[in-house]
Coordinates of C-alpha atoms and ligand atoms in Angstrom, one line a residue:
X1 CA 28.0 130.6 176.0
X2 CA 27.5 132.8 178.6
X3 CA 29.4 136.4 179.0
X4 CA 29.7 135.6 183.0
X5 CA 28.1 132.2 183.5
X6 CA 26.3 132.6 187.1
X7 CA 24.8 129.5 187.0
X8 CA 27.6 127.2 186.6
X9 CA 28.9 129.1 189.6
X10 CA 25.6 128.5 191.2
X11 CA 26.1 124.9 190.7
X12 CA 29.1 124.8 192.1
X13 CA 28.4 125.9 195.2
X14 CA 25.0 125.3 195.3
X15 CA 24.7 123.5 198.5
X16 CA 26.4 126.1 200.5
X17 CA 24.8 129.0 198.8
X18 CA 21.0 127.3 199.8
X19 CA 22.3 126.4 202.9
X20 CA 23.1 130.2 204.1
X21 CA 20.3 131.7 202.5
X22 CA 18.0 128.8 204.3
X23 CA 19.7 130.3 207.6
X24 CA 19.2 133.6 207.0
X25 CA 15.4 133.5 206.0
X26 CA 15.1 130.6 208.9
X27 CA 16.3 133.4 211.2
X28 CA 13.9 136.3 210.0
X29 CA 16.8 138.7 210.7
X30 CA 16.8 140.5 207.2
X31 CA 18.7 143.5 208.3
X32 CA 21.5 144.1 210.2
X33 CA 21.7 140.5 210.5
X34 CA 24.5 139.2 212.3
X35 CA 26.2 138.1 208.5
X36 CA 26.6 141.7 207.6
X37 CA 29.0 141.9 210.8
X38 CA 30.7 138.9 209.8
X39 CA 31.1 139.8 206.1
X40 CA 32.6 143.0 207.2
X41 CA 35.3 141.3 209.0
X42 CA 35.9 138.5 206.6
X43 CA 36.4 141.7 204.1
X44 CA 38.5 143.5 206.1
X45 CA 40.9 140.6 207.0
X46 CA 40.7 139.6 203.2
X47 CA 41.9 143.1 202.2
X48 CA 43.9 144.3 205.5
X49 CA 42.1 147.0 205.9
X50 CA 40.6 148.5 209.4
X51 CA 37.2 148.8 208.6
X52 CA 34.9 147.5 205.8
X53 CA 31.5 148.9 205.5
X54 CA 28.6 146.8 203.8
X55 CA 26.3 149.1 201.8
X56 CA 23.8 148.8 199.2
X57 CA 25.4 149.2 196.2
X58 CA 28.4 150.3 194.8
X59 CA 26.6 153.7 193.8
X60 CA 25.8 153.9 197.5
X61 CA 29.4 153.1 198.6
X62 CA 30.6 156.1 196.3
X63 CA 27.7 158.2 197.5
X64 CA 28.5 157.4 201.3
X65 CA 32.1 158.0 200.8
X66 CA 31.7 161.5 198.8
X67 CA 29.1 162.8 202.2
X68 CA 31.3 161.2 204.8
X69 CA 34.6 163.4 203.3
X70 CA 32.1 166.3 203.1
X71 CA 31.5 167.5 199.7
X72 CA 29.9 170.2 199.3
X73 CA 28.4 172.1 196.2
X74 CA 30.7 173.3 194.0
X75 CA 33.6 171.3 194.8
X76 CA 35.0 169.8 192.0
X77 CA 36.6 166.1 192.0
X78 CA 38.9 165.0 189.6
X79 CA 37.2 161.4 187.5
X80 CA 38.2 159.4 184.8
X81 CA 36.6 160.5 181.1
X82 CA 36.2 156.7 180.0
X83 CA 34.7 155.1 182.6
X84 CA 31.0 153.1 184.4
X85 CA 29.0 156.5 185.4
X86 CA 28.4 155.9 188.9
X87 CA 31.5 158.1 190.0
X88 CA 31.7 161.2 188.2
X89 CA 27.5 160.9 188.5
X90 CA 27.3 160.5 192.3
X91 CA 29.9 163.9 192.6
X92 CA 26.9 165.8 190.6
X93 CA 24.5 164.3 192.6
X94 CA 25.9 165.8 195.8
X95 CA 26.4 169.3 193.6
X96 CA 29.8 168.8 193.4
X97 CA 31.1 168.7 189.5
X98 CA 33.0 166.2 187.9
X99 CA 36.2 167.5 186.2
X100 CA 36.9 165.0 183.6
X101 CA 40.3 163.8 183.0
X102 CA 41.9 161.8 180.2
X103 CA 42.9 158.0 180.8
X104 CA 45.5 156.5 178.8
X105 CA 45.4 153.9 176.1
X106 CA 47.5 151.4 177.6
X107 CA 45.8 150.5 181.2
X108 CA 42.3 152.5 179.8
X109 CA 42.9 154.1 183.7
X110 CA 44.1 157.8 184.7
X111 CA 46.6 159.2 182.3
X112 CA 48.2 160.6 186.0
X113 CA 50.2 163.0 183.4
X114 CA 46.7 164.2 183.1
X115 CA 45.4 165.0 186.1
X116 CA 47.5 168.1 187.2
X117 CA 46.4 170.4 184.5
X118 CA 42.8 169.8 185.8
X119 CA 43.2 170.8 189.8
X120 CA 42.0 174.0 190.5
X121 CA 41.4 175.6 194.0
X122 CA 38.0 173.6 193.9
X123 CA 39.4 170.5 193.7
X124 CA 38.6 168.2 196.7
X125 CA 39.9 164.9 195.7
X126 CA 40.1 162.1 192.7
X127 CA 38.4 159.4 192.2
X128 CA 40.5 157.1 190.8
X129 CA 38.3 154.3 188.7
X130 CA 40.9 150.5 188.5
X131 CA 39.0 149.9 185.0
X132 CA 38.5 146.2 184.0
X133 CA 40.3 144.9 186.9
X134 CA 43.5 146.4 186.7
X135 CA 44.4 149.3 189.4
X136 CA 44.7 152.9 188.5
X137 CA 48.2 154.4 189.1
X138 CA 47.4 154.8 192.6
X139 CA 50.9 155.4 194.3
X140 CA 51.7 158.4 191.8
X141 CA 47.8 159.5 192.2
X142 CA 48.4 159.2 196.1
X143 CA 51.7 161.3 195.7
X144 CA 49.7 163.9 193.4
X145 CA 46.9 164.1 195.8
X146 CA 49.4 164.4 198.5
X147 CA 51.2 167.6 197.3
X148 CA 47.6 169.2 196.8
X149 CA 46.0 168.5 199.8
X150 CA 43.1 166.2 197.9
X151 CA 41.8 162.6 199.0
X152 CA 41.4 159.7 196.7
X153 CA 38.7 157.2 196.5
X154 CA 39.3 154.2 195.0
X155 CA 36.5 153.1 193.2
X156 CA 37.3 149.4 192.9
X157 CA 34.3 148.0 191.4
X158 CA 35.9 146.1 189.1
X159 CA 38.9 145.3 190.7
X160 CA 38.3 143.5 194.0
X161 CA 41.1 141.1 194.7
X162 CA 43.8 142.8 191.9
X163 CA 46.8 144.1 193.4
X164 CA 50.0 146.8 193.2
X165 CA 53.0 144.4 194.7
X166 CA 51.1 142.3 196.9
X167 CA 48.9 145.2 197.7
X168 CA 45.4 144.6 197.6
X169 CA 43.2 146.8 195.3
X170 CA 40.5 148.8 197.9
X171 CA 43.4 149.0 200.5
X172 CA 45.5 151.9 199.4
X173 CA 43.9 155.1 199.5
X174 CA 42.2 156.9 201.8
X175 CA 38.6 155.5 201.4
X176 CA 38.2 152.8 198.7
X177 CA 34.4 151.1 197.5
X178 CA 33.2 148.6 195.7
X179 CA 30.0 146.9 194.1
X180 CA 28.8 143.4 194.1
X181 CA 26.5 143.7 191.3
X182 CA 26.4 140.0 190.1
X183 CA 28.8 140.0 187.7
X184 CA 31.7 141.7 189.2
X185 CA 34.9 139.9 190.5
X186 CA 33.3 138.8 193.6
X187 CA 29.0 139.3 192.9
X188 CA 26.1 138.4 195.1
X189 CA 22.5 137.8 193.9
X190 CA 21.2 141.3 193.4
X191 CA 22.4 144.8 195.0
X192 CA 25.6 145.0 196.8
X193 CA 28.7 147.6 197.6
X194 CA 30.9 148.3 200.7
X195 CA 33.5 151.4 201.6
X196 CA 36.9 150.5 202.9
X197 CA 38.9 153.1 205.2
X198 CA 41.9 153.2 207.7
X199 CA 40.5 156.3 209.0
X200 CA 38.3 155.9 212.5
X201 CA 36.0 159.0 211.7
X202 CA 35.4 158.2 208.2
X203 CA 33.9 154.6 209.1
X204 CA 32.4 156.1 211.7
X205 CA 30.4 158.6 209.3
X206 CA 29.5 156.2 206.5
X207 CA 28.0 153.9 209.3
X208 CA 25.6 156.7 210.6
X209 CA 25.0 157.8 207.2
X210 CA 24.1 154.4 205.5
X211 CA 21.4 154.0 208.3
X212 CA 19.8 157.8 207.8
X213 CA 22.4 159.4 209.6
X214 CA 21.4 157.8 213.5
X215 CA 24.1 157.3 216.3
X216 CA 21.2 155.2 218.1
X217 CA 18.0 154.1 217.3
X218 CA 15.4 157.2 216.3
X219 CA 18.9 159.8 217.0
X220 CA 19.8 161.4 213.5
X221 CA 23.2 162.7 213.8
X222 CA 23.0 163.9 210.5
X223 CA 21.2 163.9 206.8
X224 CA 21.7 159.9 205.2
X225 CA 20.5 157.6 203.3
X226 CA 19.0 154.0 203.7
X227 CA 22.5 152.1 202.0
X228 CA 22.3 149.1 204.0
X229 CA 23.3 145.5 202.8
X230 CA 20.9 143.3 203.0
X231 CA 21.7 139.8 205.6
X232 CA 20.9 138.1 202.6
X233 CA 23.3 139.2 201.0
X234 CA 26.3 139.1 203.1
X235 CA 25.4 135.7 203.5
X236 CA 26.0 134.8 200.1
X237 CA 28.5 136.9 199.5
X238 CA 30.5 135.0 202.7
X239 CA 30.4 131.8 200.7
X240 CA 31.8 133.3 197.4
X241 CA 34.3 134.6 199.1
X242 CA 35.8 131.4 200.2
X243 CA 35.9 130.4 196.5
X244 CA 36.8 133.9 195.5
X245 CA 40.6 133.0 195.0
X246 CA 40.0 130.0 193.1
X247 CA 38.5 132.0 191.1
X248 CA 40.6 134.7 190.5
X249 CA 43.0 131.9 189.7
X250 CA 41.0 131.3 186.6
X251 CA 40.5 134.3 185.3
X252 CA 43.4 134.9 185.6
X253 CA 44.8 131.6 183.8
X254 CA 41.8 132.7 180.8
X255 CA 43.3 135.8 180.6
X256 CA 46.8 134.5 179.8
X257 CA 45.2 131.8 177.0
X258 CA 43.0 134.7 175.9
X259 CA 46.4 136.9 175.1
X260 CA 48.7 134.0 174.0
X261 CA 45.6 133.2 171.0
X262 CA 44.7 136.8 170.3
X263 CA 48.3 138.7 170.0
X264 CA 49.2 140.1 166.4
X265 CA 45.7 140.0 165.7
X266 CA 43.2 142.5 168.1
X267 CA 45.3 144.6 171.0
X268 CA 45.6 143.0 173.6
X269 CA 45.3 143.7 177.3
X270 CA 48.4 144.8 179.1
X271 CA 49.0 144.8 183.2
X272 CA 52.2 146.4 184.4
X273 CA 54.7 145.1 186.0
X274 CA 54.2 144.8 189.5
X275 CA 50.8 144.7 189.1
X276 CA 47.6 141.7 188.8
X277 CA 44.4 142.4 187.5
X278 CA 41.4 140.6 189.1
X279 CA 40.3 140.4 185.0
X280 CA 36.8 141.8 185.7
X281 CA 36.6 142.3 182.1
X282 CA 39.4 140.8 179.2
X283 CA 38.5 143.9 176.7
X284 CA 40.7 143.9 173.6
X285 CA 41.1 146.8 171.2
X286 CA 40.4 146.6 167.3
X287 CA 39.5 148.6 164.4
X288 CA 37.1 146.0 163.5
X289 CA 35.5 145.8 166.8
X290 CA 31.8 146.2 165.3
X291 CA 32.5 143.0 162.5
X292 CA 34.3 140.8 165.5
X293 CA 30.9 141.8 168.0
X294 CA 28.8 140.7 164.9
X295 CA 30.7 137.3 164.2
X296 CA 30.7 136.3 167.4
X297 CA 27.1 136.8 168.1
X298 CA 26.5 134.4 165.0
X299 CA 28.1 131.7 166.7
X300 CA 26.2 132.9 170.0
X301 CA 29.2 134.4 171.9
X302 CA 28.3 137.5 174.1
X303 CA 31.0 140.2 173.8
X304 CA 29.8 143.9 175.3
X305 CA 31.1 147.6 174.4
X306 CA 32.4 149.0 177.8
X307 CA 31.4 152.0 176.9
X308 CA 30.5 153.1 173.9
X309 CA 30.4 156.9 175.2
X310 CA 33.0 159.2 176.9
X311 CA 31.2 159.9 179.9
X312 CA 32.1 163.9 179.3
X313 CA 29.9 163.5 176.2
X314 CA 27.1 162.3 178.2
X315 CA 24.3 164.4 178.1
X316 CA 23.6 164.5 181.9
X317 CA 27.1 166.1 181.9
X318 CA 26.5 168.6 179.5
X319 CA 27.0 171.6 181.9
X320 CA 30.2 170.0 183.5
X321 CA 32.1 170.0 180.4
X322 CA 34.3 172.9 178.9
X323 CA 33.3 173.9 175.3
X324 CA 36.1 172.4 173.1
X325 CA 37.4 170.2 175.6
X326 CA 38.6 166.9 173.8
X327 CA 39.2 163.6 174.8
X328 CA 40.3 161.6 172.4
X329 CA 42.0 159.1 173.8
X330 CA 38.7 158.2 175.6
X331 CA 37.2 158.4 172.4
X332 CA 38.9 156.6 170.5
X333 CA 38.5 153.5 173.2
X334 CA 34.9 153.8 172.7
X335 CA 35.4 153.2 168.6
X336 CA 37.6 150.1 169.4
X337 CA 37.1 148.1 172.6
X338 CA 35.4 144.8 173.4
X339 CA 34.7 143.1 176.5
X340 CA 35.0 139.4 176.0
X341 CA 33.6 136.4 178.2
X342 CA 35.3 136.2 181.6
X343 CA 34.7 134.9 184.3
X344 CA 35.6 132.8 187.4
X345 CA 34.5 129.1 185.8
X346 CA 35.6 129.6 182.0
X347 CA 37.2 126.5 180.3
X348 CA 40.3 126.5 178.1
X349 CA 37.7 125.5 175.5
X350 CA 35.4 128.5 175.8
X351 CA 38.4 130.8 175.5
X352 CA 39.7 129.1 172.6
X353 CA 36.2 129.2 171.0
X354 CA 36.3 132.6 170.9
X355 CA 39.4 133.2 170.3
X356 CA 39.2 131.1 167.0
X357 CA 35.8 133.4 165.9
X358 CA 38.1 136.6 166.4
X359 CA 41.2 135.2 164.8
X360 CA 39.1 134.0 161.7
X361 CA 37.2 137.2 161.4
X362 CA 40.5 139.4 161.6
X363 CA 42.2 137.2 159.0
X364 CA 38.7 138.1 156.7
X365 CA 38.5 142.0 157.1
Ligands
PLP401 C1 29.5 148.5 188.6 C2 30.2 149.8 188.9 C3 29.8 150.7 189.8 C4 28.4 150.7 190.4 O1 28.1 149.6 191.1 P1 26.6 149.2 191.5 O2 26.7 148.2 192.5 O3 26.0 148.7 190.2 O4 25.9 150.5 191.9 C5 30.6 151.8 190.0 N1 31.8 152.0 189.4 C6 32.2 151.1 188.5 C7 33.6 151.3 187.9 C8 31.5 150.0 188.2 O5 31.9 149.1 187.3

């Protein structure tokens, strides 16, 4: 079994997928192609939003977003203390410092009760990670930010296509980014991000700067970065996202079979009211998480640890971290969680696979 099975979705579309890669290599236009144009509009009319910005990475997108709104060194923005790196990473990279915040057990996102007692009058913004596929709290976190005079980034890696009441994740803060790493929600076949914005000058920004800061050819506006997208990409990214709701259909089908076997015997995921998770990961919580990883990979399952470290126990954010300074709700997730397989071509009979492996292990320990 596969944790994200990439080549049954290959198979699946493999005659569109060769087709637009055929084109694009038939065409010799390997960047800027005209694709990355039309993937920005087929992702801004998915997520009504004004503009979507290709980019290389999701890193990049965070990296784009945090230079376009300006940070500067020793600004300090407000990210989640259980968490992928790339956010709170990217903030240090521009010497700005990551204030780490505590998420909350339920929805592993933002404990917004949280995030007050860290803004200080260095605090620029919040990025706000939707973990696993379910969106942070981003109404409150929008109100919070509102009465401090902070932006938010939505870092929606993992939650392309979830939504807050019809609401599309990447759509409701003031800049939002993504990745298409392969195995996201909606993945192409290598490096991939974009940023999101309603705001003119923003877009405007993260264009110049994705493409080393020129507002023509050989004319550096400013200091950037090479975070294009390549036409490759966007090409095959156009065709998955035609399937891409199908998809999330599944998922989000596996995710209820997943619960309906598991419950009373590991914790299972819960997704508020209101809200849809785009089920980048189905992560369940147990005290025997290490004996359920092990007894599944006897019977060749994949399961992962997302993450096995509070990132404000990192080492690369030693100096960013308060001495005493506890997080133990973030700690605690680290001792107990496990990411199970998911994805957007699972069977009923995968799912209840492992299910049955779990359910038989918890009825041994
Ligand atoms: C994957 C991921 C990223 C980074 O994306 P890349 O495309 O791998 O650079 C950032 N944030 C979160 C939450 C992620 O899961």
């Amino acid at each position: 079994m596969e944790f994200c099975d990439l080549k049954r979705q290959y198979a699946a579309y493999q005659s569109e997928l060769d087709a637009a890669i055929r084109s694009v290599v038939q065409s010799a236009t390997f960047i800027n192609g005209d694709e990355i144009r039309l993937l920005e509009e087929e992702l801004a009319g998915y997520l009504e939003v004004k503009h979507a910005l290709a980019c290389g990475s999701g890193t990049d997108a965070l990296l784009l977003s945090l230079l376009a709104l300006g940070l500067c060194p020793g600004d300090e923005v407000i990210c989640p203390a259980f968490s992928f790196i790339a956010p709170a990473s990217m903030v240090a990279l521009c010497g700005g410092k990551p204030v780490f915040a505590e998420v909350s057990p339920v929805d592993f996102n933002l404990d917004v009760s949280r995030i007050e007692e860290k803004i200080t009058s260095k605090t620029r913004g919040i990025i706000a990670v939707s973990l696993f596929g379910q969106c942070a709290g981003l109404d409150e976190i929008n109100l919070l930010a509102a009465k401090h005079g902070l932006w938010v980034i939505e870092d929606g890696a993992q939650s392309f296509g979830a939504a807050i009441s019809g609401r599309k994740s990447c759509g409701m803060t003031d800049v939002a980014t993504t990745s298409f790493f392969p195995a996201k929600p909606l993945g192409c076949y290598g490096d991939g991000g974009a940023v999101f914005t309603d705001n003119d000058e923003l877009a405007a920004t993260v264009r110049q700067l994705r493409a080393h800061g020129q507002e023509k050819r050989y004319h550096h506006r400013r200091i950037g970065i090479n975070g294009r997208m390549d036409t490759l990409q966007a090409a095959i990214l156009r065709v998955k996202l035609r399937h891409f709701d199908e998809e999330l259909k599944v998922r989000q089908q596996a995710a209820g079979w997943y619960t309906s076997l598991l419950k009373g015997f590991v914790e299972t995921p819960v997704v508020a009211a209101g809200k849809t998770s785009s089920w980048a990961q189905y992560t369940i919580r147990s005290k025997n998480r290490d004996e359920l990883k092990v007894a599944l990979a006897e019977k060749n399952i994949p399961s992962t640890v997302h993450y096995p470290l509070p990132l404000p126990r990192q080492e690369a954010f030693a100096k960013d971290v308060q001495p005493g300074e506890q997080f133990p709700v973030s700690g605690e997730l680290c001792k107990t969680v496990l990411s199970l397989p998911m994805h957007g071509m699972i069977t009923e009979e995968e799912v209840r696979k492992v299910a049955g492996v779990i359910v038989e292990t918890v009825g041994k320990v």
